[in-house]
Each structure stands twice: as structure tokens, then as C-alpha cells.
Amino acid sequence: MTQQNKIRICVAGATGWAASALCKAIIKTPDIELVAAISRSNAGKNLSEVLSLDTEKNIPIFATVEEALQVPSDVFFEYTSPVIAKHHILSALRAQRQVIVGTSGLTDEDYASIEAAAHDSGRGVLAVGNFAISVVLLNRFAEMAARYMPHWEIIDYASDKKVDSPSGSTLELVSRLAKVGQPITTIPIQDTKGYPETRGAAINHTQVHSVRLPGYIVSLEAIFGMESEKLILRHEAGSSAEPYVNGALLAIRKVQLVKGFRRGLDSVMD
């Protein structure tokens, strides 16, 4: 493969836990080239040195998206925080980049603005709450279950250090289930005796319960119930970021074909 055929990528949040694992994998991937990065705490440095990448190439780290987008690239990979993610994404679309969103915590309103911007720019955005194949399968199975089991709730587990609640994976699952239908709640939440808040938060009519405690990394549990039976679908993440790498590489290759806005890795899978 020639240098010209490589997919050039800029990674925002490149020194973070998941993004750094992705950067290390990109260096070993012949059809993708890492050309720029964003990390305010490491601005002005060489990403190759900061992450001890297996390359002598100088990969500049910038403090802002405006600086990073001065470097020619094809794909912008957003992996920072919900505080700045929307600004990054809209800036990348204005600069005619294809965009992948790995940041969690963006709201439906944020995504509505992003979808409109993607259509206006003629570019594509692929928003993925979780790149792990196990989560992709959980989403698919949950959509199937919701068609036959009309009662469901979601439990979202994460470390006590996770600032957003619920997780991006949970929001993506809720969005998918909402397209299937609304779950049945036998007793309306407002009629709960005692403390209705303990029944969780209703997001698109699905009750979501978020647990934030030391010892958890990221877990997601969708529970479906019917009379005398229940189905539990659970994703459990380990301490390594490796499960997210293959899905992220797939997203980088597939986003080239996306126009407008798509949500979920499976939306671009064969």
C-alpha cells in the first residue's frame, strides 16, 4: 500500500487510556497513518515519544482542535470529554473531515446538532458508545429481546472516577430500544410509595440505574422480564483497552463511506 492510500487520522485525547491503546495499534496498521493529536497537557510534544510508539515519526501534539486541523487529515477521532467534544466535532466537520465519536456523555440534543452539521457539511459522523464487539452484540440482542419481552430496565456500572452518568454505551442502548418501543411499567414511577428516586432515571421511557463505585471499570446490564421468566444481557469490561481497539480500527476504515450521521458500530458492519 502506498503512502497516498493511507487513511490519515487525527486523534483528540490521544494520551488517554483507550485512545493511547488505539494510537499504538495504528502505528502497526499499514493502511492508517496517525498524523496529529490533541492533548492539552502534552501540547508541543511528539506523540511518538510521549507514548513510546514504535516509530521515529514526529506526530505533533496540539492544545486545540483549530491547530490540529491545520495538519491535512481524512478522519478526526474524538476521544476526549463531553465538555469539549461537541466543539471538536463541529470544528472537524467544518474542516471537511469524517468524524468518529468515541467520547461518552453527549446528549440527544448534542447529537441532533451534530447530525444537522454533518448533513450541512456533506461529511459523515459515526458515533460509537462502545467499540467492544461484545457491546455491539448486546445491543443487537437487546433490540431482539425488546420485540418479545416488553418490560425492561438497564443498570450501568462504572468506576467512581467516571464523571458522566449514564455511560455512552447506556445512552446508545437506550436510543436503540426507544426505536423498538416503550417498555411497560406496571406501576407508574410517580405512584411509587416511599422514594420514587430509587427507581432510577427515565431516559426515553427506559428506567436507568447508574452505579459508580471503586472496583468497577465499565459494565452494562439490560434486564428483560415477563411473567415467571427473565432475560439478563450483560457486558463486562476488563482492565485492558484492547477490546476497543479492533472496533475502533474498523470504524476508521468504514467511516470513509458514511454520509450524514450514524450511531453504533454495527451500523457500518457487514
PDB file of C-alpha atoms in Angstrom:
ATOM      1  CA  MET A   1       0.000   0.000   0.000  1.00  0.00           C
ATOM      2  CA  THR A   2       1.351   3.395  -0.976  1.00  0.00           C
ATOM      3  CA  GLN A   3       1.612   6.325   1.395  1.00  0.00           C
ATOM      4  CA  GLN A   4      -1.093   8.140  -0.610  1.00  0.00           C
ATOM      5  CA  ASN A   5      -3.619   5.363   0.017  1.00  0.00           C
ATOM      6  CA  LYS A   6      -3.327   5.515   3.785  1.00  0.00           C
ATOM      7  CA  ILE A   7      -6.173   6.923   5.848  1.00  0.00           C
ATOM      8  CA  ARG A   8      -4.739   9.954   7.632  1.00  0.00           C
ATOM      9  CA  ILE A   9      -6.109  10.419  11.129  1.00  0.00           C
ATOM     10  CA  CYS A  10      -6.024  12.993  13.906  1.00  0.00           C
ATOM     11  CA  VAL A  11      -6.834  11.666  17.390  1.00  0.00           C
ATOM     12  CA  ALA A  12      -8.222  14.020  20.035  1.00  0.00           C
ATOM     13  CA  GLY A  13      -7.440  12.850  23.558  1.00  0.00           C
ATOM     14  CA  ALA A  14      -4.607  10.728  22.217  1.00  0.00           C
ATOM     15  CA  THR A  15      -2.860  10.229  25.561  1.00  0.00           C
ATOM     16  CA  GLY A  16      -5.969   8.908  27.327  1.00  0.00           C
ATOM     17  CA  TRP A  17      -6.491   5.314  28.402  1.00  0.00           C
ATOM     18  CA  ALA A  18      -8.398   3.990  25.387  1.00  0.00           C
ATOM     19  CA  ALA A  19      -7.011   6.433  22.816  1.00  0.00           C
ATOM     20  CA  SER A  20      -3.386   5.650  23.654  1.00  0.00           C
ATOM     21  CA  ALA A  21      -4.036   1.944  23.017  1.00  0.00           C
ATOM     22  CA  LEU A  22      -5.621   2.892  19.693  1.00  0.00           C
ATOM     23  CA  CYS A  23      -2.617   5.060  18.739  1.00  0.00           C
ATOM     24  CA  LYS A  24      -0.229   2.196  19.466  1.00  0.00           C
ATOM     25  CA  ALA A  25      -2.284  -0.072  17.233  1.00  0.00           C
ATOM     26  CA  ILE A  26      -2.481   2.474  14.399  1.00  0.00           C
ATOM     27  CA  ILE A  27       1.314   2.645  14.230  1.00  0.00           C
ATOM     28  CA  LYS A  28       1.325  -1.078  13.434  1.00  0.00           C
ATOM     29  CA  THR A  29      -1.523  -0.811  10.912  1.00  0.00           C
ATOM     30  CA  PRO A  30      -0.331  -0.396   7.317  1.00  0.00           C
ATOM     31  CA  ASP A  31      -3.428   1.307   5.899  1.00  0.00           C
ATOM     32  CA  ILE A  32      -3.848   4.015   8.570  1.00  0.00           C
ATOM     33  CA  GLU A  33      -1.459   6.891   9.311  1.00  0.00           C
ATOM     34  CA  LEU A  34      -1.509   8.890  12.549  1.00  0.00           C
ATOM     35  CA  VAL A  35      -0.652  12.463  11.544  1.00  0.00           C
ATOM     36  CA  ALA A  36      -1.696  14.655  14.503  1.00  0.00           C
ATOM     37  CA  ALA A  37      -3.008  14.525  18.047  1.00  0.00           C
ATOM     38  CA  ILE A  38      -4.717  16.719  20.637  1.00  0.00           C
ATOM     39  CA  SER A  39      -3.713  16.692  24.296  1.00  0.00           C
ATOM     40  CA  ARG A  40      -3.593  19.943  26.230  1.00  0.00           C
ATOM     41  CA  SER A  41      -1.265  18.552  28.894  1.00  0.00           C
ATOM     42  CA  ASN A  42       1.259  17.406  26.265  1.00  0.00           C
ATOM     43  CA  ALA A  43       0.916  20.165  23.677  1.00  0.00           C
ATOM     44  CA  GLY A  44       4.088  20.874  21.741  1.00  0.00           C
ATOM     45  CA  LYS A  45       5.498  17.398  22.239  1.00  0.00           C
ATOM     46  CA  ASN A  46       5.927  14.435  19.893  1.00  0.00           C
ATOM     47  CA  LEU A  47       3.269  11.747  20.458  1.00  0.00           C
ATOM     48  CA  SER A  48       5.763   9.087  19.433  1.00  0.00           C
ATOM     49  CA  GLU A  49       7.917   9.994  22.422  1.00  0.00           C
ATOM     50  CA  VAL A  50       5.061  10.580  24.878  1.00  0.00           C
ATOM     51  CA  LEU A  51       3.513   7.151  24.224  1.00  0.00           C
ATOM     52  CA  SER A  52       6.783   5.374  23.335  1.00  0.00           C
ATOM     53  CA  LEU A  53       5.340   4.430  19.981  1.00  0.00           C
ATOM     54  CA  ASP A  54       7.219   2.031  17.761  1.00  0.00           C
ATOM     55  CA  THR A  55       8.110   4.683  15.193  1.00  0.00           C
ATOM     56  CA  GLU A  56      10.591   7.503  14.682  1.00  0.00           C
ATOM     57  CA  LYS A  57       7.964   9.683  13.034  1.00  0.00           C
ATOM     58  CA  ASN A  58       7.200  13.053  14.596  1.00  0.00           C
ATOM     59  CA  ILE A  59       3.483  13.136  15.381  1.00  0.00           C
ATOM     60  CA  PRO A  60       2.757  16.662  16.657  1.00  0.00           C
ATOM     61  CA  ILE A  61       0.515  17.159  19.681  1.00  0.00           C
ATOM     62  CA  PHE A  62      -1.625  20.300  19.743  1.00  0.00           C
ATOM     63  CA  ALA A  63      -3.562  22.020  22.506  1.00  0.00           C
ATOM     64  CA  THR A  64      -6.577  22.938  20.383  1.00  0.00           C
ATOM     65  CA  VAL A  65      -8.644  21.430  17.602  1.00  0.00           C
ATOM     66  CA  GLU A  66      -8.096  24.515  15.455  1.00  0.00           C
ATOM     67  CA  GLU A  67      -4.331  23.921  15.482  1.00  0.00           C
ATOM     68  CA  ALA A  68      -4.634  20.188  14.894  1.00  0.00           C
ATOM     69  CA  LEU A  69      -6.908  20.641  11.888  1.00  0.00           C
ATOM     70  CA  GLN A  70      -4.193  22.651  10.146  1.00  0.00           C
ATOM     71  CA  VAL A  71      -2.491  19.291   9.533  1.00  0.00           C
ATOM     72  CA  PRO A  72      -4.054  17.575   6.472  1.00  0.00           C
ATOM     73  CA  SER A  73      -6.081  14.512   7.527  1.00  0.00           C
ATOM     74  CA  ASP A  74      -9.044  12.421   6.433  1.00  0.00           C
ATOM     75  CA  VAL A  75     -10.577  11.315   9.737  1.00  0.00           C
ATOM     76  CA  PHE A  76     -10.968  13.058  13.075  1.00  0.00           C
ATOM     77  CA  PHE A  77     -11.296  10.686  16.023  1.00  0.00           C
ATOM     78  CA  GLU A  78     -12.918  12.317  19.063  1.00  0.00           C
ATOM     79  CA  TYR A  79     -11.866  10.644  22.317  1.00  0.00           C
ATOM     80  CA  THR A  80     -11.833  13.418  24.945  1.00  0.00           C
ATOM     81  CA  SER A  81     -14.623  14.537  27.291  1.00  0.00           C
ATOM     82  CA  PRO A  82     -18.237  15.685  26.834  1.00  0.00           C
ATOM     83  CA  VAL A  83     -17.228  19.192  27.924  1.00  0.00           C
ATOM     84  CA  ILE A  84     -15.259  19.845  24.729  1.00  0.00           C
ATOM     85  CA  ALA A  85     -16.320  17.012  22.400  1.00  0.00           C
ATOM     86  CA  LYS A  86     -19.138  18.823  20.606  1.00  0.00           C
ATOM     87  CA  HIS A  87     -16.872  21.773  19.765  1.00  0.00           C
ATOM     88  CA  HIS A  88     -14.236  19.364  18.416  1.00  0.00           C
ATOM     89  CA  ILE A  89     -16.762  17.502  16.278  1.00  0.00           C
ATOM     90  CA  LEU A  90     -18.370  20.599  14.779  1.00  0.00           C
ATOM     91  CA  SER A  91     -14.945  22.101  14.066  1.00  0.00           C
ATOM     92  CA  ALA A  92     -13.842  18.922  12.290  1.00  0.00           C
ATOM     93  CA  LEU A  93     -16.995  18.869  10.160  1.00  0.00           C
ATOM     94  CA  ARG A  94     -16.465  22.492   9.153  1.00  0.00           C
ATOM     95  CA  ALA A  95     -12.936  21.480   8.137  1.00  0.00           C
ATOM     96  CA  GLN A  96     -14.400  18.724   5.927  1.00  0.00           C
ATOM     97  CA  ARG A  97     -13.221  15.757   7.994  1.00  0.00           C
ATOM     98  CA  GLN A  98     -15.020  12.476   8.505  1.00  0.00           C
ATOM     99  CA  VAL A  99     -15.635  12.107  12.255  1.00  0.00           C
ATOM    100  CA  ILE A 100     -15.724   9.194  14.689  1.00  0.00           C
ATOM    101  CA  VAL A 101     -17.091   9.881  18.171  1.00  0.00           C
ATOM    102  CA  GLY A 102     -15.757   7.691  20.963  1.00  0.00           C
ATOM    103  CA  THR A 103     -16.455  10.195  23.732  1.00  0.00           C
ATOM    104  CA  SER A 104     -19.318   9.329  26.079  1.00  0.00           C
ATOM    105  CA  GLY A 105     -21.684  11.725  27.807  1.00  0.00           C
ATOM    106  CA  LEU A 106     -23.069  13.593  24.787  1.00  0.00           C
ATOM    107  CA  THR A 107     -26.824  14.161  24.952  1.00  0.00           C
ATOM    108  CA  ASP A 108     -29.533  13.550  22.364  1.00  0.00           C
ATOM    109  CA  GLU A 109     -29.643  17.336  21.881  1.00  0.00           C
ATOM    110  CA  ASP A 110     -25.889  17.351  21.198  1.00  0.00           C
ATOM    111  CA  TYR A 111     -26.295  14.601  18.639  1.00  0.00           C
ATOM    112  CA  ALA A 112     -29.173  16.432  16.970  1.00  0.00           C
ATOM    113  CA  SER A 113     -26.879  19.441  16.420  1.00  0.00           C
ATOM    114  CA  ILE A 114     -24.075  17.184  15.211  1.00  0.00           C
ATOM    115  CA  GLU A 115     -26.393  15.370  12.795  1.00  0.00           C
ATOM    116  CA  ALA A 116     -27.542  18.685  11.317  1.00  0.00           C
ATOM    117  CA  ALA A 117     -23.934  19.850  10.941  1.00  0.00           C
ATOM    118  CA  ALA A 118     -22.956  16.589   9.250  1.00  0.00           C
ATOM    119  CA  HIS A 119     -25.707  16.987   6.665  1.00  0.00           C
ATOM    120  CA  ASP A 120     -24.827  20.643   6.091  1.00  0.00           C
ATOM    121  CA  SER A 121     -21.148  19.826   5.573  1.00  0.00           C
ATOM    122  CA  GLY A 122     -21.767  16.811   3.359  1.00  0.00           C
ATOM    123  CA  ARG A 123     -19.499  14.750   5.616  1.00  0.00           C
ATOM    124  CA  GLY A 124     -20.120  11.747   7.843  1.00  0.00           C
ATOM    125  CA  VAL A 125     -20.197  11.169  11.605  1.00  0.00           C
ATOM    126  CA  LEU A 126     -20.106   7.739  13.228  1.00  0.00           C
ATOM    127  CA  ALA A 127     -20.964   7.884  16.937  1.00  0.00           C
ATOM    128  CA  VAL A 128     -20.000   4.763  18.866  1.00  0.00           C
ATOM    129  CA  GLY A 129     -20.807   4.453  22.551  1.00  0.00           C
ATOM    130  CA  ASN A 130     -18.522   1.451  22.917  1.00  0.00           C
ATOM    131  CA  PHE A 131     -16.210  -0.159  20.355  1.00  0.00           C
ATOM    132  CA  ALA A 132     -16.131  -3.594  22.033  1.00  0.00           C
ATOM    133  CA  ILE A 133     -17.690  -6.314  19.887  1.00  0.00           C
ATOM    134  CA  SER A 134     -19.423  -7.720  22.983  1.00  0.00           C
ATOM    135  CA  VAL A 135     -21.325  -4.439  23.354  1.00  0.00           C
ATOM    136  CA  VAL A 136     -22.262  -4.444  19.671  1.00  0.00           C
ATOM    137  CA  LEU A 137     -23.748  -7.904  20.176  1.00  0.00           C
ATOM    138  CA  LEU A 138     -25.503  -6.867  23.405  1.00  0.00           C
ATOM    139  CA  ASN A 139     -27.200  -4.017  21.542  1.00  0.00           C
ATOM    140  CA  ARG A 140     -28.381  -6.327  18.780  1.00  0.00           C
ATOM    141  CA  PHE A 141     -29.649  -8.976  21.211  1.00  0.00           C
ATOM    142  CA  ALA A 142     -31.389  -6.319  23.332  1.00  0.00           C
ATOM    143  CA  GLU A 143     -33.257  -4.981  20.311  1.00  0.00           C
ATOM    144  CA  MET A 144     -34.413  -8.509  19.526  1.00  0.00           C
ATOM    145  CA  ALA A 145     -35.481  -9.116  23.135  1.00  0.00           C
ATOM    146  CA  ALA A 146     -37.458  -5.865  23.328  1.00  0.00           C
ATOM    147  CA  ARG A 147     -39.696  -7.025  20.497  1.00  0.00           C
ATOM    148  CA  TYR A 148     -40.847 -10.022  22.522  1.00  0.00           C
ATOM    149  CA  MET A 149     -40.340  -9.002  26.178  1.00  0.00           C
ATOM    150  CA  PRO A 150     -41.996  -5.619  26.804  1.00  0.00           C
ATOM    151  CA  HIS A 151     -40.650  -4.994  30.326  1.00  0.00           C
ATOM    152  CA  TRP A 152     -37.029  -3.862  30.682  1.00  0.00           C
ATOM    153  CA  GLU A 153     -34.619  -1.739  32.697  1.00  0.00           C
ATOM    154  CA  ILE A 154     -30.885  -1.005  32.456  1.00  0.00           C
ATOM    155  CA  ILE A 155     -28.134  -0.994  35.065  1.00  0.00           C
ATOM    156  CA  ASP A 156     -24.960   0.907  34.231  1.00  0.00           C
ATOM    157  CA  TYR A 157     -21.816   0.195  36.296  1.00  0.00           C
ATOM    158  CA  ALA A 158     -18.559   2.182  36.262  1.00  0.00           C
ATOM    159  CA  SER A 159     -15.668   3.366  38.389  1.00  0.00           C
ATOM    160  CA  ASP A 160     -16.274   6.057  40.997  1.00  0.00           C
ATOM    161  CA  LYS A 161     -13.950   8.256  38.916  1.00  0.00           C
ATOM    162  CA  LYS A 162     -16.252   8.307  35.877  1.00  0.00           C
ATOM    163  CA  VAL A 163     -17.749  11.808  35.703  1.00  0.00           C
ATOM    164  CA  ASP A 164     -20.550  11.202  33.196  1.00  0.00           C
ATOM    165  CA  SER A 165     -23.706   9.309  34.025  1.00  0.00           C
ATOM    166  CA  PRO A 166     -25.003   7.224  32.463  1.00  0.00           C
ATOM    167  CA  SER A 167     -22.286   5.907  30.179  1.00  0.00           C
ATOM    168  CA  GLY A 168     -22.219   6.464  26.441  1.00  0.00           C
ATOM    169  CA  SER A 169     -22.850   2.736  25.987  1.00  0.00           C
ATOM    170  CA  THR A 170     -26.031   3.048  28.048  1.00  0.00           C
ATOM    171  CA  LEU A 171     -27.265   6.075  26.124  1.00  0.00           C
ATOM    172  CA  GLU A 172     -26.697   4.275  22.844  1.00  0.00           C
ATOM    173  CA  LEU A 173     -28.621   1.220  24.075  1.00  0.00           C
ATOM    174  CA  VAL A 174     -31.492   3.387  25.345  1.00  0.00           C
ATOM    175  CA  SER A 175     -31.660   5.131  21.970  1.00  0.00           C
ATOM    176  CA  ARG A 176     -31.886   1.792  20.181  1.00  0.00           C
ATOM    177  CA  LEU A 177     -34.561   0.414  22.486  1.00  0.00           C
ATOM    178  CA  ALA A 178     -36.632   3.579  22.046  1.00  0.00           C
ATOM    179  CA  LYS A 179     -36.834   2.803  18.331  1.00  0.00           C
ATOM    180  CA  VAL A 180     -38.316  -0.604  19.153  1.00  0.00           C
ATOM    181  CA  GLY A 181     -40.902   0.780  21.557  1.00  0.00           C
ATOM    182  CA  GLN A 182     -41.622   1.881  25.109  1.00  0.00           C
ATOM    183  CA  PRO A 183     -41.260  -0.588  27.964  1.00  0.00           C
ATOM    184  CA  ILE A 184     -44.288  -1.414  30.077  1.00  0.00           C
ATOM    185  CA  THR A 185     -44.130  -0.176  33.660  1.00  0.00           C
ATOM    186  CA  THR A 186     -46.743  -1.983  35.737  1.00  0.00           C
ATOM    187  CA  ILE A 187     -46.772   0.663  38.464  1.00  0.00           C
ATOM    188  CA  PRO A 188     -46.117   4.202  37.171  1.00  0.00           C
ATOM    189  CA  ILE A 189     -42.992   5.684  38.720  1.00  0.00           C
ATOM    190  CA  GLN A 190     -44.916   8.616  40.146  1.00  0.00           C
ATOM    191  CA  ASP A 191     -47.132   6.159  42.050  1.00  0.00           C
ATOM    192  CA  THR A 192     -44.163   4.560  43.802  1.00  0.00           C
ATOM    193  CA  LYS A 193     -44.556   4.626  47.586  1.00  0.00           C
ATOM    194  CA  GLY A 194     -41.552   5.749  49.622  1.00  0.00           C
ATOM    195  CA  TYR A 195     -38.719   7.143  47.482  1.00  0.00           C
ATOM    196  CA  PRO A 196     -39.529   7.195  43.738  1.00  0.00           C
ATOM    197  CA  GLU A 197     -35.938   8.329  43.004  1.00  0.00           C
ATOM    198  CA  THR A 198     -34.727   4.804  43.786  1.00  0.00           C
ATOM    199  CA  ARG A 199     -36.490   3.600  40.638  1.00  0.00           C
ATOM    200  CA  GLY A 200     -33.796   5.300  38.571  1.00  0.00           C
ATOM    201  CA  ALA A 201     -33.991   7.954  35.873  1.00  0.00           C
ATOM    202  CA  ALA A 202     -36.331   7.647  32.901  1.00  0.00           C
ATOM    203  CA  ILE A 203     -34.395   8.171  29.671  1.00  0.00           C
ATOM    204  CA  ASN A 204     -36.553   7.808  26.566  1.00  0.00           C
ATOM    205  CA  HIS A 205     -39.005   5.974  28.853  1.00  0.00           C
ATOM    206  CA  THR A 206     -36.421   3.375  29.943  1.00  0.00           C
ATOM    207  CA  GLN A 207     -35.514   3.262  33.640  1.00  0.00           C
ATOM    208  CA  VAL A 208     -31.720   3.529  34.022  1.00  0.00           C
ATOM    209  CA  HIS A 209     -29.778   2.928  37.232  1.00  0.00           C
ATOM    210  CA  SER A 210     -26.130   4.073  37.375  1.00  0.00           C
ATOM    211  CA  VAL A 211     -23.705   2.608  39.909  1.00  0.00           C
ATOM    212  CA  ARG A 212     -20.372   4.399  40.478  1.00  0.00           C
ATOM    213  CA  LEU A 213     -18.040   2.519  42.817  1.00  0.00           C
ATOM    214  CA  PRO A 214     -14.345   1.596  43.102  1.00  0.00           C
ATOM    215  CA  GLY A 215     -13.673  -1.838  41.673  1.00  0.00           C
ATOM    216  CA  TYR A 216     -15.797  -1.384  38.568  1.00  0.00           C
ATOM    217  CA  ILE A 217     -14.410  -0.484  35.162  1.00  0.00           C
ATOM    218  CA  VAL A 218     -17.363  -0.448  32.754  1.00  0.00           C
ATOM    219  CA  SER A 219     -20.298  -2.862  32.816  1.00  0.00           C
ATOM    220  CA  LEU A 220     -23.716  -2.750  31.212  1.00  0.00           C
ATOM    221  CA  GLU A 221     -26.735  -4.880  32.083  1.00  0.00           C
ATOM    222  CA  ALA A 222     -30.051  -4.983  30.237  1.00  0.00           C
ATOM    223  CA  ILE A 223     -32.749  -6.888  32.119  1.00  0.00           C
ATOM    224  CA  PHE A 224     -35.946  -8.056  30.402  1.00  0.00           C
ATOM    225  CA  GLY A 225     -38.847  -9.537  32.326  1.00  0.00           C
ATOM    226  CA  MET A 226     -42.054 -11.435  31.707  1.00  0.00           C
ATOM    227  CA  GLU A 227     -44.297 -13.438  33.984  1.00  0.00           C
ATOM    228  CA  SER A 228     -42.204 -16.236  35.578  1.00  0.00           C
ATOM    229  CA  GLU A 229     -39.149 -15.568  33.391  1.00  0.00           C
ATOM    230  CA  LYS A 230     -36.419 -13.007  32.799  1.00  0.00           C
ATOM    231  CA  LEU A 231     -33.502 -12.444  30.444  1.00  0.00           C
ATOM    232  CA  ILE A 232     -30.272 -10.731  31.534  1.00  0.00           C
ATOM    233  CA  LEU A 233     -27.789  -9.444  28.943  1.00  0.00           C
ATOM    234  CA  ARG A 234     -24.529  -8.254  30.488  1.00  0.00           C
ATOM    235  CA  HIS A 235     -21.293  -6.812  29.146  1.00  0.00           C
ATOM    236  CA  GLU A 236     -18.312  -6.808  31.499  1.00  0.00           C
ATOM    237  CA  ALA A 237     -15.118  -4.925  30.609  1.00  0.00           C
ATOM    238  CA  GLY A 238     -11.692  -5.875  31.896  1.00  0.00           C
ATOM    239  CA  SER A 239      -8.800  -3.609  32.792  1.00  0.00           C
ATOM    240  CA  SER A 240      -7.285  -3.579  29.296  1.00  0.00           C
ATOM    241  CA  ALA A 241      -8.297  -1.210  26.497  1.00  0.00           C
ATOM    242  CA  GLU A 242      -7.584  -3.877  23.883  1.00  0.00           C
ATOM    243  CA  PRO A 243     -11.263  -4.888  23.364  1.00  0.00           C
ATOM    244  CA  TYR A 244     -11.932  -1.406  21.983  1.00  0.00           C
ATOM    245  CA  VAL A 245      -9.035  -1.295  19.533  1.00  0.00           C
ATOM    246  CA  ASN A 246     -10.272  -3.645  16.811  1.00  0.00           C
ATOM    247  CA  GLY A 247     -13.672  -1.983  16.759  1.00  0.00           C
ATOM    248  CA  ALA A 248     -12.059   1.454  16.539  1.00  0.00           C
ATOM    249  CA  LEU A 249      -9.852   0.393  13.619  1.00  0.00           C
ATOM    250  CA  LEU A 250     -12.918  -0.973  11.863  1.00  0.00           C
ATOM    251  CA  ALA A 251     -14.705   2.334  12.433  1.00  0.00           C
ATOM    252  CA  ILE A 252     -11.792   4.282  10.926  1.00  0.00           C
ATOM    253  CA  ARG A 253     -11.974   2.215   7.751  1.00  0.00           C
ATOM    254  CA  LYS A 254     -15.764   2.243   7.482  1.00  0.00           C
ATOM    255  CA  VAL A 255     -16.389   5.926   8.271  1.00  0.00           C
ATOM    256  CA  GLN A 256     -14.955   6.806   4.876  1.00  0.00           C
ATOM    257  CA  LEU A 257     -18.236   5.594   3.354  1.00  0.00           C
ATOM    258  CA  VAL A 258     -20.537   7.387   5.802  1.00  0.00           C
ATOM    259  CA  LYS A 259     -22.557  10.446   4.849  1.00  0.00           C
ATOM    260  CA  GLY A 260     -24.683  12.184   7.439  1.00  0.00           C
ATOM    261  CA  PHE A 261     -24.995  10.726  10.935  1.00  0.00           C
ATOM    262  CA  ARG A 262     -24.902   7.126  12.099  1.00  0.00           C
ATOM    263  CA  ARG A 263     -24.988   5.733  15.583  1.00  0.00           C
ATOM    264  CA  GLY A 264     -23.487   2.400  16.631  1.00  0.00           C
ATOM    265  CA  LEU A 265     -20.604   0.384  15.233  1.00  0.00           C
ATOM    266  CA  ASP A 266     -22.972  -2.211  13.821  1.00  0.00           C
ATOM    267  CA  SER A 267     -24.446   0.460  11.541  1.00  0.00           C
ATOM    268  CA  VAL A 268     -21.324   0.129   9.358  1.00  0.00           C
ATOM    269  CA  MET A 269     -20.668  -3.589   9.852  1.00  0.00           C
ATOM    270  CA  ASP A 270     -21.447  -6.105   7.109  1.00  0.00           C
TER     271      ASP A 270
END
